[in-house]
Amino acid sequence: MQITARGRYAVMAMADLAGCVCPPEECCRAVRLTEIAERQGISLTFLEQIFCRLRQAGLVSAVRGPGGGYRLARPAAEIPIIEILRGAGEPIRTTRCNPDGGPCMKAPPGRLVGGPEREPGERCQTHDLWAALGREIERFLASVTLADVIGERLAGPEAAAA
Amino acid sequence: MQITARGRYAVMAMADLAGCVCPPEECCRAVRLTEIAERQGISLTFLEQIFCRLRQAGLVSAVRGPGGGYRLARPAAEIPIIEILRGAGEPIRTTRCNPDGGPCMKAPPGRLVGGPEREPGERCQTHDLWAALGREIERFLASVTLADVIGERLAGPEAAAA
DNA sequence: GAATTCTTGACCATTTGGGTCGGGAAAAAT
DNA sequence: ATTTTTCCCGACCCAAATGGTCAAGAATTC
């Protein structure tokens, strides 16, 4: 169980972007991807892929042409981390159920993954466990915003416990 | 971010195993892997791999020869899920730091993953976030035992919140 | 000693992750 | 109006991890 680079990069880049706005006005200038890529040490083309998705998810807005770049679509305090991960295409998948209510743990075509074919609605014995784990993770990631990350409000082991 | 089949299989198999003991005595008989593989629809040879690790981790004990099989090394109520996952070789890796205190997010040999080379001890801006996420996950998985899983004590959205 | 059952290492195929490339298209600068 | 700068986006590629097989071996029981 681990986070992919795409998800991490997305959050790193968003944090970078959020840190770039001049504090008084929220929208002083757009930030070029080249800058972010350089500062964070991420491949530019990969970052373009990621921001393409983040824009489609409505988390950032883009400005083309010279002097263009990206800005946050909302204040950092209103962007929960879970949205960044979802936007970047890094879903939290703790179960293997089809999202549309298909059979639990149904195997991908031609492959045996996760047990015998089950009737739709039938659940394996561990289903509730993974579902509960998924809820835990999402709850946490929804409770932390981009502003928390750049403000370093995560130090203690009990951060964001509310 | 998702759990691999190995981790899921390990928990499924342990739950199966835990469900096999005759309630009064805890150690009526050893359970063959063939049985578990069949019931859970898991490849026998893959399951062998997994149980090899679970045994090395001290979670089950093995009995060879006819009538042999595996049994739980401890009562199900004393086996937290996190131990099964660790035993099966499915660690929770939310950061990319070297365990031995190397630089945060150092790239694997010859590959650029996760930002510029950092000095040992230096941390990227999102480090605390991922560390906190890891703690959340481990806390949850440590709070649920195998007995909880087979007893279906995970139904509500607030399960194991204590 | 033959049949079981675990034990373990080597091996293999596919998927996924991480990343590149190349050509666009909009907007500003000139 | 053309050039430059930036985003846009699909096609492609390689290495590594994942999920799984195979085969040989070591205890144990019958």
GROMACS .gro file of C-alpha atoms (C1' of nucleotides) in nm:
model
  384
    1MET     CA    1   0.000   0.000   0.000
    2GLN     CA    2   0.165   0.315  -0.113
    3ILE     CA    3   0.101   0.648  -0.277
    4THR     CA    4   0.218   0.688  -0.633
    5ALA     CA    5   0.446   0.965  -0.746
    6ARG     CA    6   0.164   1.124  -0.939
    7GLY     CA    7  -0.037   1.187  -0.625
    8ARG     CA    8   0.262   1.311  -0.431
    9TYR     CA    9   0.375   1.534  -0.714
   10ALA     CA   10   0.028   1.681  -0.742
   11VAL     CA   11   0.026   1.782  -0.378
   12MET     CA   12   0.386   1.903  -0.388
   13ALA     CA   13   0.314   2.117  -0.690
   14MET     CA   14  -0.008   2.255  -0.547
   15ALA     CA   15   0.174   2.343  -0.228
   16ASP     CA   16   0.441   2.516  -0.432
   17LEU     CA   17   0.177   2.703  -0.628
   18ALA     CA   18  -0.005   2.803  -0.312
   19GLY     CA   19   0.317   2.931  -0.165
   20CYS     CA   20   0.376   3.155  -0.465
   21VAL     CA   21   0.083   3.390  -0.432
   22CYS     CA   22   0.168   3.725  -0.285
   23PRO     CA   23  -0.009   3.720   0.050
   24PRO     CA   24  -0.232   4.032   0.017
   25GLU     CA   25  -0.389   3.975  -0.323
   26GLU     CA   26  -0.460   3.614  -0.406
   27CYS     CA   27  -0.405   3.644  -0.777
   28CYS     CA   28  -0.099   3.851  -0.840
   29ARG     CA   29   0.035   3.639  -1.119
   30ALA     CA   30   0.017   3.301  -1.280
   31VAL     CA   31   0.300   3.059  -1.206
   32ARG     CA   32   0.474   2.879  -1.489
   33LEU     CA   33   0.507   2.503  -1.471
   34THR     CA   34   0.873   2.539  -1.559
   35GLU     CA   35   0.930   2.715  -1.228
   36ILE     CA   36   0.749   2.457  -1.024
   37ALA     CA   37   0.916   2.170  -1.207
   38GLU     CA   38   1.254   2.319  -1.133
   39ARG     CA   39   1.191   2.401  -0.770
   40GLN     CA   40   1.036   2.066  -0.689
   41GLY     CA   41   1.261   1.862  -0.912
   42ILE     CA   42   0.976   1.711  -1.112
   43SER     CA   43   0.988   1.635  -1.483
   44LEU     CA   44   0.817   1.920  -1.669
   45THR     CA   45   0.628   1.699  -1.912
   46PHE     CA   46   0.502   1.479  -1.633
   47LEU     CA   47   0.389   1.786  -1.444
   48GLU     CA   48   0.201   1.904  -1.752
   49GLN     CA   49   0.009   1.577  -1.753
   50ILE     CA   50  -0.080   1.623  -1.391
   51PHE     CA   51  -0.190   1.985  -1.422
   52CYS     CA   52  -0.399   1.901  -1.720
   53ARG     CA   53  -0.604   1.681  -1.489
   54LEU     CA   54  -0.600   1.926  -1.202
   55ARG     CA   55  -0.743   2.189  -1.430
   56GLN     CA   56  -1.013   1.955  -1.557
   57ALA     CA   57  -1.098   1.888  -1.194
   58GLY     CA   58  -1.143   2.261  -1.142
   59LEU     CA   59  -0.865   2.299  -0.888
   60VAL     CA   60  -0.650   2.537  -1.089
   61SER     CA   61  -0.705   2.771  -1.378
   62ALA     CA   62  -0.464   2.815  -1.664
   63VAL     CA   63  -0.349   3.122  -1.852
   64ARG     CA   64  -0.178   3.070  -2.184
   65GLY     CA   65   0.080   3.272  -2.362
   66PRO     CA   66   0.371   3.477  -2.233
   67GLY     CA   67   0.330   3.565  -1.869
   68GLY     CA   68   0.084   3.281  -1.840
   69GLY     CA   69   0.082   2.987  -1.604
   70TYR     CA   70  -0.145   2.841  -1.342
   71ARG     CA   71  -0.322   2.977  -1.039
   72LEU     CA   72  -0.529   2.817  -0.768
   73ALA     CA   73  -0.896   2.822  -0.851
   74ARG     CA   74  -0.978   2.868  -0.482
   75PRO     CA   75  -0.797   2.983  -0.169
   76ALA     CA   76  -0.564   2.718  -0.031
   77ALA     CA   77  -0.772   2.688   0.284
   78GLU     CA   78  -1.064   2.562   0.077
   79ILE     CA   79  -0.876   2.287  -0.103
   80PRO     CA   80  -0.870   1.958   0.086
   81ILE     CA   81  -0.589   1.722  -0.003
   82ILE     CA   82  -0.831   1.448  -0.100
   83GLU     CA   83  -0.953   1.663  -0.388
   84ILE     CA   84  -0.602   1.707  -0.520
   85LEU     CA   85  -0.542   1.335  -0.515
   86ARG     CA   86  -0.874   1.260  -0.679
   87GLY     CA   87  -0.814   1.530  -0.936
   88ALA     CA   88  -0.471   1.396  -1.017
   89GLY     CA   89  -0.623   1.056  -1.078
   90GLU     CA   90  -0.503   0.886  -0.764
   91PRO     CA   91  -0.816   0.735  -0.618
   92ILE     CA   92  -0.823   0.563  -0.280
   93ARG     CA   93  -0.901   0.205  -0.367
   94THR     CA   94  -0.912  -0.016  -0.064
   95THR     CA   95  -1.172  -0.255  -0.200
   96ARG     CA   96  -1.182  -0.412  -0.541
   97CYS     CA   97  -1.551  -0.370  -0.596
   98ASN     CA   98  -1.685  -0.216  -0.908
   99PRO     CA   99  -1.799   0.135  -0.830
  100ASP     CA  100  -2.136   0.069  -0.992
  101GLY     CA  101  -2.231  -0.197  -0.743
  102GLY     CA  102  -2.107  -0.498  -0.935
  103PRO     CA  103  -1.992  -0.808  -0.756
  104CYS     CA  104  -1.738  -0.763  -0.480
  105MET     CA  105  -1.384  -0.843  -0.584
  106LYS     CA  106  -1.479  -0.947  -0.928
  107ALA     CA  107  -1.168  -1.031  -1.124
  108PRO     CA  108  -1.056  -0.815  -1.418
  109PRO     CA  109  -1.125  -0.980  -1.754
  110GLY     CA  110  -0.934  -1.302  -1.793
  111ARG     CA  111  -0.763  -1.281  -1.463
  112LEU     CA  112  -0.814  -1.437  -1.125
  113VAL     CA  113  -0.787  -1.168  -0.865
  114GLY     CA  114  -0.960  -1.179  -0.538
  115GLY     CA  115  -1.167  -1.485  -0.509
  116PRO     CA  116  -1.442  -1.671  -0.680
  117GLU     CA  117  -1.704  -1.495  -0.882
  118ARG     CA  118  -1.968  -1.359  -0.652
  119GLU     CA  119  -2.324  -1.266  -0.707
  120PRO     CA  120  -2.387  -0.894  -0.733
  121GLY     CA  121  -2.423  -0.763  -0.380
  122GLU     CA  122  -2.252  -1.059  -0.223
  123ARG     CA  123  -1.957  -0.953  -0.014
  124CYS     CA  124  -1.643  -1.129   0.093
  125GLN     CA  125  -1.571  -1.160   0.463
  126THR     CA  126  -1.315  -0.882   0.463
  127HIS     CA  127  -1.514  -0.635   0.261
  128ASP     CA  128  -1.626  -0.427   0.555
  129LEU     CA  129  -1.270  -0.402   0.679
  130TRP     CA  130  -1.139  -0.250   0.359
  131ALA     CA  131  -1.439  -0.027   0.324
  132ALA     CA  132  -1.384   0.104   0.675
  133LEU     CA  133  -1.016   0.160   0.603
  134GLY     CA  134  -1.106   0.357   0.294
  135ARG     CA  135  -1.342   0.575   0.494
  136GLU     CA  136  -1.072   0.642   0.752
  137ILE     CA  137  -0.823   0.750   0.489
  138GLU     CA  138  -1.068   0.970   0.307
  139ARG     CA  139  -1.186   1.129   0.628
  140PHE     CA  140  -0.832   1.224   0.717
  141LEU     CA  141  -0.739   1.354   0.375
  142ALA     CA  142  -1.059   1.554   0.362
  143SER     CA  143  -0.978   1.714   0.696
  144VAL     CA  144  -0.645   1.853   0.585
  145THR     CA  145  -0.629   2.145   0.344
  146LEU     CA  146  -0.353   2.280   0.128
  147ALA     CA  147  -0.325   2.572   0.369
  148ASP     CA  148  -0.255   2.328   0.653
  149VAL     CA  149   0.027   2.174   0.453
  150ILE     CA  150   0.204   2.495   0.366
  151GLY     CA  151   0.141   2.629   0.716
  152GLU     CA  152   0.304   2.319   0.865
  153ARG     CA  153   0.005   2.255   1.085
  154LEU     CA  154   0.063   1.881   1.089
  155ALA     CA  155   0.349   1.842   1.328
  156GLY     CA  156   0.198   1.655   1.623
  157PRO     CA  157   0.085   1.293   1.603
  158GLU     CA  158  -0.271   1.406   1.674
  159ALA     CA  159  -0.297   1.658   1.392
  160ALA     CA  160  -0.633   1.700   1.228
  161ALA     CA  161  -0.793   1.455   1.466
  162ALA     CA  162  -1.111   1.662   1.475
  163MET     CA  163  -0.310   0.424  -0.347
  164GLN     CA  164  -0.433   0.072  -0.319
  165ILE     CA  165  -0.380  -0.252  -0.133
  166THR     CA  166  -0.217  -0.533  -0.323
  167ALA     CA  167  -0.368  -0.874  -0.361
  168ARG     CA  168  -0.105  -1.023  -0.137
  169GLY     CA  169  -0.218  -0.816   0.158
  170ARG     CA  170  -0.583  -0.879   0.094
  171TYR     CA  171  -0.529  -1.249   0.045
  172ALA     CA  172  -0.336  -1.268   0.368
  173VAL     CA  173  -0.620  -1.119   0.566
  174MET     CA  174  -0.882  -1.323   0.382
  175ALA     CA  175  -0.691  -1.641   0.450
  176MET     CA  176  -0.631  -1.558   0.814
  177ALA     CA  177  -0.999  -1.482   0.856
  178ASP     CA  178  -1.080  -1.815   0.697
  179LEU     CA  179  -0.835  -1.990   0.924
  180ALA     CA  180  -0.971  -1.814   1.230
  181GLY     CA  181  -1.322  -1.917   1.133
  182CYS     CA  182  -1.219  -2.282   1.120
  183VAL     CA  183  -1.132  -2.340   1.483
  184CYS     CA  184  -1.395  -2.521   1.682
  185PRO     CA  185  -1.517  -2.259   1.927
  186PRO     CA  186  -1.446  -2.435   2.259
  187GLU     CA  187  -1.088  -2.550   2.210
  188GLU     CA  188  -0.876  -2.316   2.008
  189CYS     CA  189  -0.658  -2.580   1.850
  190CYS     CA  190  -0.874  -2.866   1.737
  191ARG     CA  191  -0.695  -2.925   1.410
  192ALA     CA  192  -0.464  -2.773   1.157
  193VAL     CA  193  -0.619  -2.640   0.838
  194ARG     CA  194  -0.474  -2.733   0.501
  195LEU     CA  195  -0.391  -2.456   0.257
  196THR     CA  196  -0.574  -2.650  -0.012
  197GLU     CA  197  -0.897  -2.595   0.176
  198ILE     CA  198  -0.843  -2.225   0.224
  199ALA     CA  199  -0.733  -2.179  -0.134
  200GLU     CA  200  -1.047  -2.346  -0.256
  201ARG     CA  201  -1.288  -2.167  -0.027
  202GLN     CA  202  -1.138  -1.825  -0.090
  203GLY     CA  203  -1.062  -1.880  -0.456
  204ILE     CA  204  -0.693  -1.805  -0.420
  205SER     CA  205  -0.415  -1.980  -0.610
  206LEU     CA  206  -0.267  -2.249  -0.387
  207THR     CA  207   0.094  -2.178  -0.475
  208PHE     CA  208   0.050  -1.809  -0.418
  209LEU     CA  209  -0.108  -1.881  -0.082
  210GLU     CA  210   0.190  -2.098   0.006
  211GLN     CA  211   0.419  -1.804  -0.054
  212ILE     CA  212   0.208  -1.587   0.170
  213PHE     CA  213   0.183  -1.837   0.455
  214CYS     CA  214   0.553  -1.894   0.442
  215ARG     CA  215   0.593  -1.531   0.539
  216LEU     CA  216   0.311  -1.535   0.791
  217ARG     CA  217   0.478  -1.823   0.965
  218GLN     CA  218   0.813  -1.648   0.968
  219ALA     CA  219   0.636  -1.351   1.121
  220GLY     CA  220   0.510  -1.576   1.400
  221LEU     CA  221   0.143  -1.533   1.319
  222VAL     CA  222   0.070  -1.895   1.237
  223SER     CA  223   0.234  -2.226   1.312
  224ALA     CA  224   0.267  -2.506   1.062
  225VAL     CA  225   0.229  -2.880   1.095
  226ARG     CA  226   0.370  -3.095   0.818
  227GLY     CA  227   0.268  -3.428   0.691
  228PRO     CA  228  -0.074  -3.588   0.654
  229GLY     CA  229  -0.330  -3.422   0.875
  230GLY     CA  230  -0.106  -3.120   0.889
  231GLY     CA  231  -0.178  -2.762   0.801
  232TYR     CA  232  -0.171  -2.425   0.971
  233ARG     CA  233  -0.314  -2.286   1.289
  234LEU     CA  234  -0.321  -1.941   1.439
  235ALA     CA  235  -0.031  -1.883   1.672
  236ARG     CA  236  -0.250  -1.667   1.894
  237PRO     CA  237  -0.622  -1.618   1.953
  238ALA     CA  238  -0.784  -1.411   1.679
  239ALA     CA  239  -0.863  -1.134   1.924
  240GLU     CA  240  -0.492  -1.077   1.977
  241ILE     CA  241  -0.399  -1.044   1.612
  242PRO     CA  242  -0.431  -0.689   1.478
  243ILE     CA  243  -0.473  -0.657   1.103
  244ILE     CA  244  -0.164  -0.442   1.074
  245GLU     CA  245   0.048  -0.737   1.183
  246ILE     CA  246  -0.095  -0.956   0.914
  247LEU     CA  247  -0.021  -0.699   0.648
  248ARG     CA  248   0.330  -0.644   0.776
  249GLY     CA  249   0.386  -1.016   0.801
  250ALA     CA  250   0.266  -1.072   0.449
  251GLY     CA  251   0.513  -0.813   0.329
  252GLU     CA  252   0.269  -0.534   0.258
  253PRO     CA  253   0.414  -0.237   0.441
  254ILE     CA  254   0.235   0.097   0.467
  255ARG     CA  255   0.457   0.333   0.277
  256THR     CA  256   0.319   0.682   0.264
  257THR     CA  257   0.654   0.857   0.251
  258ARG     CA  258   0.949   0.769   0.036
  259CYS     CA  259   1.211   0.820   0.299
  260ASN     CA  260   1.471   0.560   0.365
  261PRO     CA  261   1.389   0.384   0.689
  262ASP     CA  262   1.742   0.437   0.814
  263GLY     CA  263   1.713   0.813   0.816
  264GLY     CA  264   1.851   0.880   0.471
  265PRO     CA  265   1.743   1.183   0.275
  266CYS     CA  266   1.372   1.237   0.232
  267MET     CA  267   1.240   1.118  -0.101
  268LYS     CA  268   1.574   1.019  -0.228
  269ALA     CA  269   1.542   0.868  -0.572
  270PRO     CA  270   1.603   0.497  -0.631
  271PRO     CA  271   1.936   0.431  -0.805
  272GLY     CA  272   1.947   0.586  -1.150
  273ARG     CA  273   1.597   0.719  -1.143
  274LEU     CA  274   1.438   1.053  -1.076
  275VAL     CA  275   1.157   1.003  -0.834
  276GLY     CA  276   1.041   1.261  -0.593
  277GLY     CA  277   1.246   1.568  -0.624
  278PRO     CA  278   1.599   1.688  -0.604
  279GLU     CA  279   1.856   1.521  -0.390
  280ARG     CA  280   1.820   1.641  -0.035
  281GLU     CA  281   2.059   1.649   0.251
  282PRO     CA  282   2.004   1.379   0.511
  283GLY     CA  283   1.738   1.506   0.748
  284GLU     CA  284   1.607   1.767   0.509
  285ARG     CA  285   1.240   1.725   0.445
  286CYS     CA  286   1.016   1.821   0.159
  287GLN     CA  287   0.720   2.045   0.227
  288THR     CA  288   0.469   1.763   0.216
  289HIS     CA  289   0.664   1.522   0.431
  290ASP     CA  290   0.462   1.582   0.746
  291LEU     CA  291   0.141   1.526   0.557
  292TRP     CA  292   0.236   1.182   0.438
  293ALA     CA  293   0.382   1.090   0.771
  294ALA     CA  294   0.057   1.189   0.941
  295LEU     CA  295  -0.142   0.988   0.689
  296GLY     CA  296   0.074   0.686   0.758
  297ARG     CA  297   0.014   0.720   1.130
  298GLU     CA  298  -0.362   0.741   1.074
  299ILE     CA  299  -0.366   0.426   0.867
  300GLU     CA  300  -0.151   0.230   1.105
  301ARG     CA  301  -0.352   0.344   1.401
  302PHE     CA  302  -0.669   0.218   1.242
  303LEU     CA  303  -0.527  -0.113   1.129
  304ALA     CA  304  -0.377  -0.168   1.471
  305SER     CA  305  -0.714  -0.108   1.634
  306VAL     CA  306  -0.893  -0.380   1.439
  307THR     CA  307  -0.825  -0.744   1.516
  308LEU     CA  308  -0.892  -1.059   1.324
  309ALA     CA  309  -1.172  -1.135   1.570
  310ASP     CA  310  -1.338  -0.806   1.477
  311VAL     CA  311  -1.330  -0.902   1.111
  312ILE     CA  312  -1.483  -1.244   1.149
  313GLY     CA  313  -1.730  -1.110   1.403
  314GLU     CA  314  -1.843  -0.843   1.156
  315ARG     CA  315  -1.787  -0.568   1.407
  316LEU     CA  316  -1.709  -0.313   1.141
  317ALA     CA  317  -2.049  -0.235   1.001
  318GLY     CA  318  -2.109   0.128   1.096
  319PRO     CA  319  -1.914   0.418   0.947
  320GLU     CA  320  -1.772   0.492   1.292
  321ALA     CA  321  -1.633   0.147   1.359
  322ALA     CA  322  -1.317   0.120   1.562
  323ALA     CA  323  -1.306   0.493   1.620
  324ALA     CA  324  -1.180   0.438   1.973
  325DG     C1'  325   0.869  -4.622   0.234
  326DA     C1'  326   0.482  -4.402   0.037
  327DA     C1'  327   0.163  -4.046   0.073
  328DT     C1'  328   0.086  -3.584   0.257
  329DT     C1'  329   0.162  -3.142   0.354
  330DC     C1'  330   0.449  -2.754   0.428
  331DT     C1'  331   0.914  -2.484   0.247
  332DT     C1'  332   1.159  -2.235  -0.060
  333DG     C1'  333   1.393  -2.056  -0.445
  334DA     C1'  334   1.382  -1.974  -0.931
  335DC     C1'  335   1.128  -1.826  -1.292
  336DC     C1'  336   0.767  -1.597  -1.593
  337DA     C1'  337   0.398  -1.282  -1.798
  338DT     C1'  338   0.131  -0.889  -1.768
  339DT     C1'  339   0.014  -0.451  -1.582
  340DT     C1'  340   0.124  -0.028  -1.401
  341DG     C1'  341   0.402   0.359  -1.300
  342DG     C1'  342   0.680   0.709  -1.437
  343DG     C1'  343   0.830   0.944  -1.803
  344DT     C1'  344   0.939   1.115  -2.305
  345DC     C1'  345   0.815   1.304  -2.755
  346DG     C1'  346   0.598   1.568  -3.083
  347DG     C1'  347   0.279   1.829  -3.248
  348DG     C1'  348  -0.081   2.153  -3.150
  349DA     C1'  349  -0.345   2.608  -2.999
  350DA     C1'  350  -0.413   3.043  -2.751
  351DA     C1'  351  -0.243   3.474  -2.615
  352DA     C1'  352   0.092   3.836  -2.570
  353DA     C1'  353   0.488   4.088  -2.753
  354DT     C1'  354   0.702   4.278  -3.125
  355DA     C1'  355   0.130   3.928  -3.876
  356DT     C1'  356   0.466   3.673  -3.713
  357DT     C1'  357   0.715   3.515  -3.345
  358DT     C1'  358   0.748   3.370  -2.878
  359DT     C1'  359   0.580   3.184  -2.483
  360DT     C1'  360   0.308   2.917  -2.250
  361DC     C1'  361  -0.047   2.557  -2.186
  362DC     C1'  362  -0.283   2.122  -2.415
  363DC     C1'  363  -0.294   1.647  -2.512
  364DG     C1'  364  -0.246   1.219  -2.737
  365DA     C1'  365   0.085   0.846  -2.863
  366DC     C1'  366   0.448   0.598  -2.719
  367DC     C1'  367   0.821   0.364  -2.423
  368DC     C1'  368   1.086   0.128  -2.069
  369DA     C1'  369   1.166  -0.072  -1.614
  370DA     C1'  370   0.985  -0.251  -1.212
  371DA     C1'  371   0.640  -0.444  -0.939
  372DT     C1'  372   0.260  -0.762  -0.916
  373DG     C1'  373   0.043  -1.183  -0.944
  374DG     C1'  374   0.132  -1.625  -1.035
  375DT     C1'  375   0.369  -2.096  -1.175
  376DC     C1'  376   0.706  -2.474  -1.129
  377DA     C1'  377   0.999  -2.784  -0.930
  378DA     C1'  378   1.267  -2.974  -0.587
  379DG     C1'  379   1.303  -3.072  -0.098
  380DA     C1'  380   1.208  -3.167   0.401
  381DA     C1'  381   0.916  -3.330   0.780
  382DT     C1'  382   0.553  -3.634   0.944
  383DT     C1'  383   0.218  -3.982   0.951
  384DC     C1'  384   0.040  -4.423   0.809
   0.00000   0.00000   0.00000
